[in-house]
Tab-separated table of C-alpha atoms and ligand atoms in Angstrom:
chain	number	residue	atom	x	y	z
U	1454	MET	CA	0.000	0.000	0.000
U	1455	LYS	CA	1.495	3.332	-1.070
U	1456	LEU	CA	0.540	5.995	1.447
U	1457	GLU	CA	0.510	9.717	0.880
U	1458	ILE	CA	0.607	12.211	3.737
U	1459	VAL	CA	-2.178	14.786	3.482
U	1460	GLN	CA	-1.378	18.455	4.094
U	1461	ALA	CA	-3.106	21.136	6.190
U	1462	GLY	CA	-6.377	22.220	4.647
U	1463	ASN	CA	-7.598	18.679	4.114
U	1464	PRO	CA	-10.786	18.418	6.237
U	1465	VAL	CA	-9.831	14.956	7.541
U	1466	LEU	CA	-7.151	16.633	9.688
U	1467	ARG	CA	-9.881	18.642	11.424
U	1468	GLN	CA	-12.274	15.779	12.198
U	1469	ARG	CA	-12.412	13.637	15.322
U	1470	ALA	CA	-11.327	10.153	14.251
U	1471	ARG	CA	-13.539	7.160	15.107
U	1472	PRO	CA	-12.445	4.440	17.552
U	1473	LEU	CA	-11.569	0.926	16.363
U	1474	SER	CA	-13.052	-2.264	17.851
U	1475	VAL	CA	-10.718	-5.040	19.023
U	1476	ALA	CA	-11.965	-7.201	16.114
U	1477	GLU	CA	-11.068	-4.419	13.676
U	1478	ILE	CA	-7.595	-3.992	15.215
U	1479	ARG	CA	-6.929	-7.714	14.696
U	1480	SER	CA	-8.302	-7.703	11.132
U	1481	ARG	CA	-5.988	-8.253	8.199
U	1482	GLU	CA	-6.877	-4.846	6.818
U	1483	ILE	CA	-5.803	-2.893	9.925
U	1484	GLN	CA	-2.707	-5.065	10.477
U	1485	LYS	CA	-1.629	-4.297	6.896
U	1486	LEU	CA	-2.362	-0.605	7.440
U	1487	ILE	CA	-0.134	-0.597	10.569
U	1488	GLU	CA	2.704	-2.155	8.547
U	1489	SER	CA	2.280	0.462	5.836
U	1490	MET	CA	2.230	3.263	8.413
U	1491	GLN	CA	5.457	1.940	9.908
U	1492	SER	CA	7.235	1.957	6.548
U	1493	CYS	CA	5.783	5.359	5.597
U	1494	MET	CA	6.997	6.859	8.902
U	1495	ARG	CA	10.479	5.360	8.415
U	1496	GLU	CA	10.769	6.473	4.783
U	1497	THR	CA	9.694	10.048	5.493
U	1498	PRO	CA	11.340	9.899	8.155
U	1499	GLY	CA	9.249	10.940	11.143
U	1500	VAL	CA	8.857	9.970	14.799
U	1501	GLY	CA	5.077	9.639	14.669
U	1502	LEU	CA	2.251	9.263	12.173
U	1503	ALA	CA	-1.513	9.324	12.766
U	1504	ALA	CA	-4.122	7.714	10.494
U	1505	PRO	CA	-5.856	11.049	9.685
U	1506	GLN	CA	-2.555	12.177	8.102
U	1507	LEU	CA	-3.154	9.430	5.543
U	1508	GLY	CA	-6.721	10.560	4.972
U	1509	LEU	CA	-8.185	7.902	7.296
U	1510	GLY	CA	-10.411	9.034	10.166
U	1511	LEU	CA	-9.380	6.236	12.547
U	1512	GLN	CA	-8.102	6.451	16.150
U	1513	LEU	CA	-4.790	4.887	15.185
U	1514	ALA	CA	-1.227	6.221	15.362
U	1515	VAL	CA	2.310	4.828	15.255
U	1516	ILE	CA	5.370	6.146	17.104
U	1517	GLU	CA	9.078	5.361	16.850
U	1518	ASP	CA	12.079	7.521	17.745
U	1519	ARG	CA	15.130	5.618	16.496
U	1520	GLU	CA	18.605	6.067	17.893
U	1521	GLU	CA	19.936	6.725	14.370
U	1522	TYR	CA	17.755	9.888	14.205
U	1523	HIS	CA	19.760	11.269	17.148
U	1524	LYS	CA	23.205	11.068	15.585
U	1525	ASP	CA	22.951	14.529	13.975
U	1526	VAL	CA	21.520	16.131	17.111
U	1527	SER	CA	23.930	17.522	19.726
U	1528	ALA	CA	24.111	15.818	23.121
U	1529	ALA	CA	23.150	19.133	24.750
U	1530	LEU	CA	19.983	19.408	22.658
U	1531	LEU	CA	19.018	15.764	23.293
U	1532	ARG	CA	19.469	16.411	27.014
U	1533	GLU	CA	17.535	19.690	26.992
U	1534	ARG	CA	14.656	18.053	25.150
U	1535	GLU	CA	14.849	14.894	27.280
U	1536	ARG	CA	14.902	12.935	24.045
U	1537	HIS	CA	15.629	9.210	24.214
U	1538	PRO	CA	15.010	6.400	21.705
U	1539	VAL	CA	11.453	4.991	21.716
U	1540	PRO	CA	10.798	1.571	20.154
U	1541	PHE	CA	8.109	1.203	17.488
U	1542	HIS	CA	4.622	0.904	18.919
U	1543	VAL	CA	0.988	1.454	18.036
U	1544	LEU	CA	-1.662	3.574	19.786
U	1545	VAL	CA	-5.343	2.783	19.276
U	1546	ASN	CA	-8.223	4.734	20.895
U	1547	PRO	CA	-5.841	6.633	23.202
U	1548	ALA	CA	-6.912	8.799	26.153
U	1549	LEU	CA	-4.369	11.298	27.435
U	1550	GLU	CA	-3.927	12.770	30.892
U	1551	GLU	CA	-1.362	15.429	31.815
U	1552	LEU	CA	0.608	14.578	34.972
U	1553	GLY	CA	1.771	17.503	37.110
U	1554	ASP	CA	2.019	21.160	36.111
U	1555	GLU	CA	5.437	21.202	34.437
U	1556	ARG	CA	5.518	22.461	30.858
U	1557	ALA	CA	8.190	22.240	28.177
U	1558	GLU	CA	8.428	24.583	25.186
U	1559	PHE	CA	10.339	23.692	22.018
U	1560	PHE	CA	10.130	23.985	18.240
U	1561	GLU	CA	7.887	21.312	16.796
U	1562	GLY	CA	7.051	20.277	13.243
U	1563	CYS	CA	4.420	18.139	11.534
U	1564	LEU	CA	4.495	16.033	8.364
U	1565	SER	CA	1.129	17.589	7.445
U	1566	LEU	CA	2.572	21.137	7.703
U	1567	SER	CA	5.578	20.279	5.654
U	1568	GLY	CA	8.425	22.807	5.771
U	1569	PHE	CA	7.288	24.758	8.848
U	1570	SER	CA	7.911	24.804	12.578
U	1571	ALA	CA	6.915	26.771	15.690
U	1572	LEU	CA	7.362	26.881	19.444
U	1573	VAL	CA	4.746	24.735	21.155
U	1574	SER	CA	4.226	24.422	24.904
U	1575	ARG	CA	3.367	20.875	26.025
U	1576	ALA	CA	2.956	19.041	29.314
U	1577	ARG	CA	6.309	17.575	30.365
U	1578	THR	CA	4.765	14.340	31.656
U	1579	VAL	CA	1.671	12.461	30.493
U	1580	ARG	CA	-0.174	9.206	31.006
U	1581	VAL	CA	-1.822	7.532	28.012
U	1582	THR	CA	-4.312	4.683	28.184
U	1583	CYS	CA	-4.829	2.932	24.855
U	1584	LEU	CA	-5.014	-0.382	23.035
U	1585	ASP	CA	-1.946	-1.825	21.306
U	1586	ASP	CA	-1.753	-3.555	17.911
U	1587	HIS	CA	-3.141	-6.782	19.461
U	1588	GLY	CA	-6.098	-4.977	21.031
U	1589	GLN	CA	-4.567	-5.294	24.522
U	1590	GLU	CA	-5.012	-2.443	26.966
U	1591	LYS	CA	-1.829	-0.554	27.678
U	1592	VAL	CA	-0.850	2.330	29.990
U	1593	ILE	CA	2.112	4.505	29.005
U	1594	GLU	CA	3.742	7.084	31.275
U	1595	ALA	CA	6.167	9.351	29.473
U	1596	SER	CA	8.215	12.498	30.027
U	1597	GLY	CA	10.159	14.841	27.778
U	1598	TRP	CA	10.254	14.442	24.006
U	1599	TYR	CA	8.313	11.154	24.033
U	1600	ALA	CA	5.513	12.874	25.984
U	1601	ARG	CA	5.530	15.611	23.296
U	1602	ILE	CA	5.228	13.039	20.488
U	1603	LEU	CA	2.316	11.351	22.286
U	1604	GLN	CA	0.508	14.689	22.723
U	1605	HIS	CA	1.123	15.652	19.078
U	1606	GLU	CA	-0.163	12.328	17.674
U	1607	ILE	CA	-3.181	12.140	19.989
U	1608	ASP	CA	-4.054	15.723	18.992
U	1609	HIS	CA	-4.227	14.484	15.378
U	1610	LEU	CA	-6.863	11.916	16.386
U	1611	ASN	CA	-8.963	14.757	17.802
U	1612	GLY	CA	-8.675	17.099	14.817
U	1613	THR	CA	-6.055	19.341	16.443
U	1614	LEU	CA	-2.786	20.517	14.853
U	1615	TYR	CA	0.218	22.104	16.570
U	1616	ILE	CA	-0.659	25.449	14.943
U	1617	ASP	CA	-3.679	25.542	17.304
U	1618	ARG	CA	-1.285	25.496	20.274
U	1619	MET	CA	1.791	27.292	18.920
U	1620	ARG	CA	3.190	30.678	19.862
U	1621	ALA	CA	2.075	32.235	16.612
U	1622	ARG	CA	4.942	34.769	16.448
U	1623	SER	CA	7.501	31.926	16.458
U	1624	PHE	CA	6.083	30.324	13.282
U	1625	THR	CA	8.967	29.803	10.810
U	1626	THR	CA	10.059	27.890	7.754
U	1627	MET	CA	12.488	25.036	8.441
U	1628	GLU	CA	15.183	26.935	6.489
U	1629	ASN	CA	14.826	30.015	8.682
U	1630	LEU	CA	14.686	27.853	11.798
U	1631	ALA	CA	18.098	26.484	10.844
U	1632	GLU	CA	19.462	29.901	9.840
U	1633	PHE	CA	18.221	32.096	12.698
U	1634	TRP	CA	16.919	30.130	15.668
U	1635	LYS	CA	18.457	26.673	15.985
U	1636	GLY	CA	20.667	26.205	19.036
U	1637	LYS	CA	19.425	29.340	20.850
U	1638	PRO	CA	17.881	28.978	24.285
U	1639	VAL	CA	14.087	29.145	24.123
U	1640	ASN	CA	13.919	32.107	26.538
U	1641	GLU	CA	16.278	34.083	24.297
U	1642	ILE	CA	14.176	33.280	21.234
U	1643	LYS	CA	11.021	34.377	23.039
U	1644	SER	CA	12.564	37.688	24.048
U	1645	GLU	CA	13.884	38.281	20.511
U	1646	LEU	CA	10.372	37.685	19.251
U	1647	GLU	CA	9.097	40.097	21.899
U	1648	LEU	CA	7.274	37.321	23.660
U	1649	LYS	CA	6.898	37.265	27.394
U	1650	THR	CA	9.542	35.029	28.931
U	1651	SER	CA	8.263	32.690	31.581
P	1262	ZN	ZN1	1.703	15.952	12.954
């Protein structure tokens, strides 16, 4: 199955996706879709992909943050973002709960807003209750970058994009992110953009 990632403006990205039954999860059709989503995410490459990004209004997403994606990122940045490798896994019908009051603010991108990025504030720690690719119930507790990926993908299943949560004045092309903002502390960026520092 050749999958194409839909871009912002497609109504499917703004609709609440429908839940899957356990029988559906175990069906050949959904199992094949999960395989295709895994290869699509790896080819792109990305660290998460939600079914609505493929034009399918289903409560289904895949996540994987591979160690090889970290080799071009500085140790300081990995540490600041609390980014660690996450093995491939599937989220079905997820419910998300923020744990604690701590927030983290970093530049974030989306395969459905190709070429752009913005500062997005997210909960630092979350708990997700969902079904896995076998239809088994699973509880995930995550902090740092993994928690951000979970929040981003689960937003997709509820018709929300990062642009709904971003600091609008930080919105940038990827090229300008690399040229002007990359590597600067977030508080410095916010003050340069005349944003209130927190
Ligand atoms: Zn996205």
